[in-house]
Structure formats: structure tokens, C-alpha cells
Amino acid sequence: MPSQEELFEAVDALLEGAPTLPPPAERARLREAAGVSQAKLAQALKSTPQTVKNWENGRSEPRPPRLQAYLRLLEGWAERYPASAVVPVPAPQTFTSATQQPAPAAPATEPVTAVATVAAAVAEPAPAPAPAPAAGPSVASRRPVRKAAPQAPADPRYPHGPLAVLDGDGTAYGVDGIVLDCPATTVAQLVEWTLKESGLGAAQLNRNGKDSDPLVVLTEAAAVKLGLPERLEGPEARRNLRLPDDHPVVRQLARAKWKLTQRGFGPWPRIYRPAAAGQRQCVQLAVLSWDALDERSWPGVSGMEPADIARVLGTYASRVLTPRGSTAVSGLELMTALRPPTRAVKNDQGVWESGYNPGSLGTEPMDPAPPEAPSEHPVAQGWTGGFLDEEAYQWVREVDLLSDEECLLPYAVGLDINTAFLAASARLVVGLSGPDHFHGPRFNKKIPGSWLVDLSGIELDPRLPSPFTPSGRRPEGPAWYQTHTLAYAQELGYEVQPVEAYLRRETGAYLDPWHDRLKTAYVDTLADLGVTAELDDRQFLAAMEQHKDVDPAIAAVLAAVKATVKGGVGKLRERPQGRHYRDGERWPALERPTWRPDIRAAVIAKARVNMHRKMANVAKATGRYPLGVLSDCVVYASPGPSPLDFLPYTTSGKPLPGSFRLGPTPGAAKVEGVQEMAWAVDLMEKGLNPARHIKGGDAVLDEGE
């Protein structure tokens, strides 16, 4: 029960009316006239320098109780330093004789009043503030100084950036140090504030696309304040957890005429109303305490301070896109954002309407050919003709194929291909239309599709994995292959004679913009960690050993970019989820135009072929063969602990063309791990793959990183 004094104070505050602060520029002028730094003022007001900066540039306004204290201080300063009393700096004067002197300056006006406690705190002499450190790593980067890329002008519709992280005290931390005050106490109020007052959002990535919905990330304290449970628990798998329909927050949104998407109110709820007057009304939320930021994709981010979380997610948003769910979801959404399915076209009457956007996947879902589908797919029911098996490598060489010389080498060195799936997606021609069935076709490496061919008669060196199967074993009879696998067979000099095929007449490099944006994001983020293309191979290896320690926040962005690549490709063939699913039933992912297992197969087949080509070229140049391969990681026996001890180089010191090349770009290689050769041989004798464990411990490599 409030006391009478508390009630009287509240009533007095209402009678006084809302205090009016001077304009932001005047606030800064008064502080500077008093000789007080932003840091000193923040200390007195128990705030942060960035918050004071936001008050002075109009990005945010103080809230009680700081509002009244700040106003009182400004009023005191205004009496001491009225605007009319400011003496401009005199222009340089030219004296024509030694007797001419400038007029003496007017004496400073003595202060007539003293302001109370806050003024006393900031009036103490303070040393000149040190230059504010740039947002970034606390450890100095060793990379060469680079000119910063010019920043695109901020969209005036979204002055506060794409997202904010909301804490329990109503403070919303945005990108570039922006701090906003959010008065919402319910989720419905939060949605209204986000759309009408926050200034959050991001422009579309393609002129035919849509703007990104604003994202508000909720800390645990913020979630509890808004009426959400601290943890989301239930009998279902965590990724399927949702608030029940009768939860007070869900009912509250329904009463306010807000809707939830089919995935409900889970870790990444999307709250919307149907578009009005062509304007989207949609807000994306992310609940940190519900594991919205998976530790594998966003290492360490959930435990960071809100401002640091905003920095991580803001960097990702500027380089990839505003997160819309898991990194896998964001990877798939990025494809559509860069290749929107529709565009505005004029019909025969000259009226603008929505039409197909050439080069995109369109708006309608498309069933795959039976051999391209997973066995549970409706089109695969009753199909007995075999299935496409284009997957990443999981191969280990037979122990009896190891030479004595190899076994006596001291080290096993693992090489990892940077974002191998991303490199494979570059200039990759895929089908844009549905599959057509052909019998006895002539193979054409320019036509994407699936071909039934017998490659079992091809004899290859058993010290290398077969390029035709994920197991690396020799094919045992006719099987379905993606175009890139058969094109490589032709490259190796073998005749390809398909029995039948499912091919696509309309084709295009659908993934090109996706590749280009993610490649730039990957390279730029590595550069922020001190790993640049200007480094030579030795400098590159040294920089990679410490890059994760340079700036944990940016290292988390790098991990998220890699997870976006892997997850985006995986989403192209998303399998059914839930224990109640039965084979032959359709599942929600099938209703997406981006559910395209044939495109996923093309990416993986090209990545596997690229890996085999490099291994074959190393074998030709050096006589060295891999011990094992797992997806994009290959392990070699080495006389030294560095790849420089066994990789082939030309006489000019350049990497041998077509072999593994060290560097920070997609498709180049880095060190995955180093172990003793005896360790690798011991694993191989047990039938285990050293490439799976070369990183150390029981770590399992992520395919396609």
C-alpha cells in the first residue's frame, strides 16, 4: 500500500505537468560551456556516456527520475551561460603597426546562482576526457590498415537501425550505440511502440523485395516484465515449443487484433496485422532465455551484455540480413530477399500488377522428381527406381593402403575448406522449372538435373575416395547422379551414357546474389578479426590461430555467417518434424517454393567434386594421399605441423594451381587441427575417421562450413 507522501508526490508531479527540455543542440552547448565531459555528466546521472550522447543528438530522451535531475542541471547552466553571452572566437587580425593592439576581452560574468546536487557533482574539475575507443576489439588487430568501405546512407524511415535488444528496465539497445527508452509493459504495447515510435527497420535488399521487419530481442528480464515465462518447457522437442493458445500473452495479442504466424509464439514469434494501405505491420521478436540464439551458431552471444548483443546482431544484419529465426531460416530467407518471386509488371491494359520475377523460383511450390525426393515424400511412395545420393564425403582410407613412409611421418594435419558450400554455389546453374522425364538422353553438362548412369566400371586409385559416392567407395551399379558429378566423370576421361533423366528446361544462376552477399560478409568479418587477403601464407596461418580471441563479438558474427551458409543449404531439403508424422503425408516445408532438394544436391555435388579435384592434383604433384575426408575437412600425413610442410607450391612460391590454397576466401583452406600421426593411425585401425576428430577432443565438424 503506497504511503500518503508517495501519493502526494505523484499528484504534485501531475500538477507540474511534463517538464520541457531544451533542444538537443542546446543541451550539448550548455554542457560544453560548463566544461563538462559527457562521461562526467553520465557519472553524475548514474547513466552511460552513450546515453548522454543520444540525449544530445536527439536519438532518445531521458526518463524519470533522470529527467527531472537533467532538467534542473540544464536550467542552472542556462542561467550561468545564456546563449547571448557566448563570445565568438575572433577572426585572425592583421596589425599594421606595433602600437595597434586588439581590444581586451570582456570579463567573464560571475555565476549568480548555484545549482543543487547534480550541478555540484559535475562542476568538479575533471581531466580532459580520453578519446572514446572505437567499438571493436579490445586487442589490437595485426592486419594492415585498410580504408573503410563507404557506408550507405541511413534510410530516413528507419533512423535507429534494424533491431534493438530490450532489457528489463525499458532500455532498448540498438546498433551503433543507440539507446532508446521503451515504455511498453505488455507484448501488445511493445509491438505498437516498435511500429510507431522506435524507428526500427531496414530497407529491402532488392528493389522488387520487401523491407525487413523490425526485430526486438528480449532479455530474460524483459521477457518476464512483459508477462512471458523465463523458460519455455514442454514434452515436445525444444525447436517445436510454443506458448499454449490460452496463455495470457497470446490472448492479450488476440484482443488487440494482432496475429501470430503458424509457428505460434515460440523463441522467434512474428506478430502482425494484415497490411493496410500497402504498409506492412509486422514485428519479429526473439526471446533469449528460450534459446533463440543457438550456441552453435551464435557462440557466447546469449551471455553478453545487451549492448554487445545489439552489436553482434546489428553487424550480422548489415552484412547478411536482419535475423528472422535460426541461422538456417535466415539463410533461406536471404535467398528470397535477394531473388524476390514477384515484381511489378504492366498488363495488357497498362495497369501495374504483380508478376513473375525472372530468375527467381516463383511463388508456387514445386514437387521434385521421384529420385530427387526423400523416401517419405508423397511422390516417392511406391517408387522403386532408386534415389539420388549426393551428400558430403565421409571416407577413411583403408589402413593396409598406408605406406611405411606415411606411418613414420610425425604429424597428421587437417585442412578445412572455408565455407565449401558457399564456394560451390558460385555461378551454379540450377533448374527454375519442374522436372521433365527423358529416356535414353544424351548427357549435357550444361543442363541441371538427375541422370541414371552406371559408373561401376570406372577404376580409380583406392588411395583417393571415389568422386561419385559420399562414402568414397566405388559404385556398385546404376545410380542417380546430379549433373556436376557426371560432368566430372567426363573431365576424368570417362564416357557417360545415361539410361534416363529428369531434367529442367528453364535454368539460371539463382544462388548468385546469395553467394555474393555471404562471401562479402565472410571476407569482411574475417578482415575485422585481422585475417585479410594481403597476408602471405605464414601470416595467414598465424592470424588464424588467434582470430577468435581478437574480438569475441565479431568472432560470433563469423560463426553465424558460416552457420547461415550451412543451414540455408540444408533448408532446401528440410525433412518432416514431429513424432506424429507418417510417410506419404505432406509437411509444411513442402509448401515453400524454396523447398528444392535438387538445388541442394547440385551444391553438395559440386563441393564434393571440387574437393576431389584438389586431392587428385595434390597426389599428382607430391604423391601424397589423404588419410580421411569428412565433408570439407581432409587430413594428410605431414613431416611438419604446418600445411606449408606438404602442400605443393610452384618454383615462384605460388600455390600449385588446382590444389589446396591457403587464404581467407570461400573455397580456400585453413588449418582444422594438428595431431600426432600415431594418433591418426590408431583411429584408422579402429575404422574411425581422423578427419572427424582432428580438431581435438570429441568435436564433430560441421558439414559445409
XYZ file of C-alpha atoms in Angstrom, residues 48 50-51 54-55 57-63 158-167 169-175 177-184 190 193-194 197-201 214-216:
48
model
C 26.312 5.954 -19.606
C 26.384 6.829 -24.907
C 23.024 7.664 -23.308
C 21.865 10.120 -27.509
C 20.147 12.873 -25.493
C 21.748 14.285 -30.734
C 18.017 13.694 -30.323
C 18.082 9.915 -30.592
C 16.446 9.426 -27.200
C 15.026 11.380 -24.273
C 15.717 10.907 -20.535
C 13.056 9.331 -18.372
C 14.459 3.660 -40.065
C 16.746 6.116 -38.261
C 17.538 3.722 -35.401
C 18.629 0.705 -37.426
C 17.182 -2.749 -37.962
C 16.900 -4.048 -34.392
C 17.122 -3.421 -30.671
C 17.793 -5.518 -27.578
C 15.278 -4.742 -24.823
C 16.347 -5.057 -21.192
C 14.403 -1.619 -17.212
C 12.852 -0.499 -20.501
C 16.166 0.359 -22.144
C 16.393 -0.736 -25.776
C 19.947 -1.026 -27.095
C 20.269 -0.522 -30.836
C 23.085 -0.588 -33.367
C 25.435 2.620 -29.627
C 21.866 3.885 -29.973
C 19.881 3.680 -26.728
C 16.100 4.068 -26.734
C 13.570 4.217 -23.917
C 10.727 1.742 -24.340
C 7.714 2.339 -22.056
C 5.922 -0.914 -23.001
C 5.813 -3.384 -27.373
C 5.863 1.067 -29.848
C 8.124 -0.771 -32.285
C 7.827 5.115 -32.251
C 11.022 3.076 -32.322
C 12.296 3.988 -35.795
C 13.461 0.384 -36.282
C 13.535 -1.497 -39.575
C 11.970 -4.641 -37.157
C 13.485 -7.099 -34.694
C 13.256 -6.701 -30.915
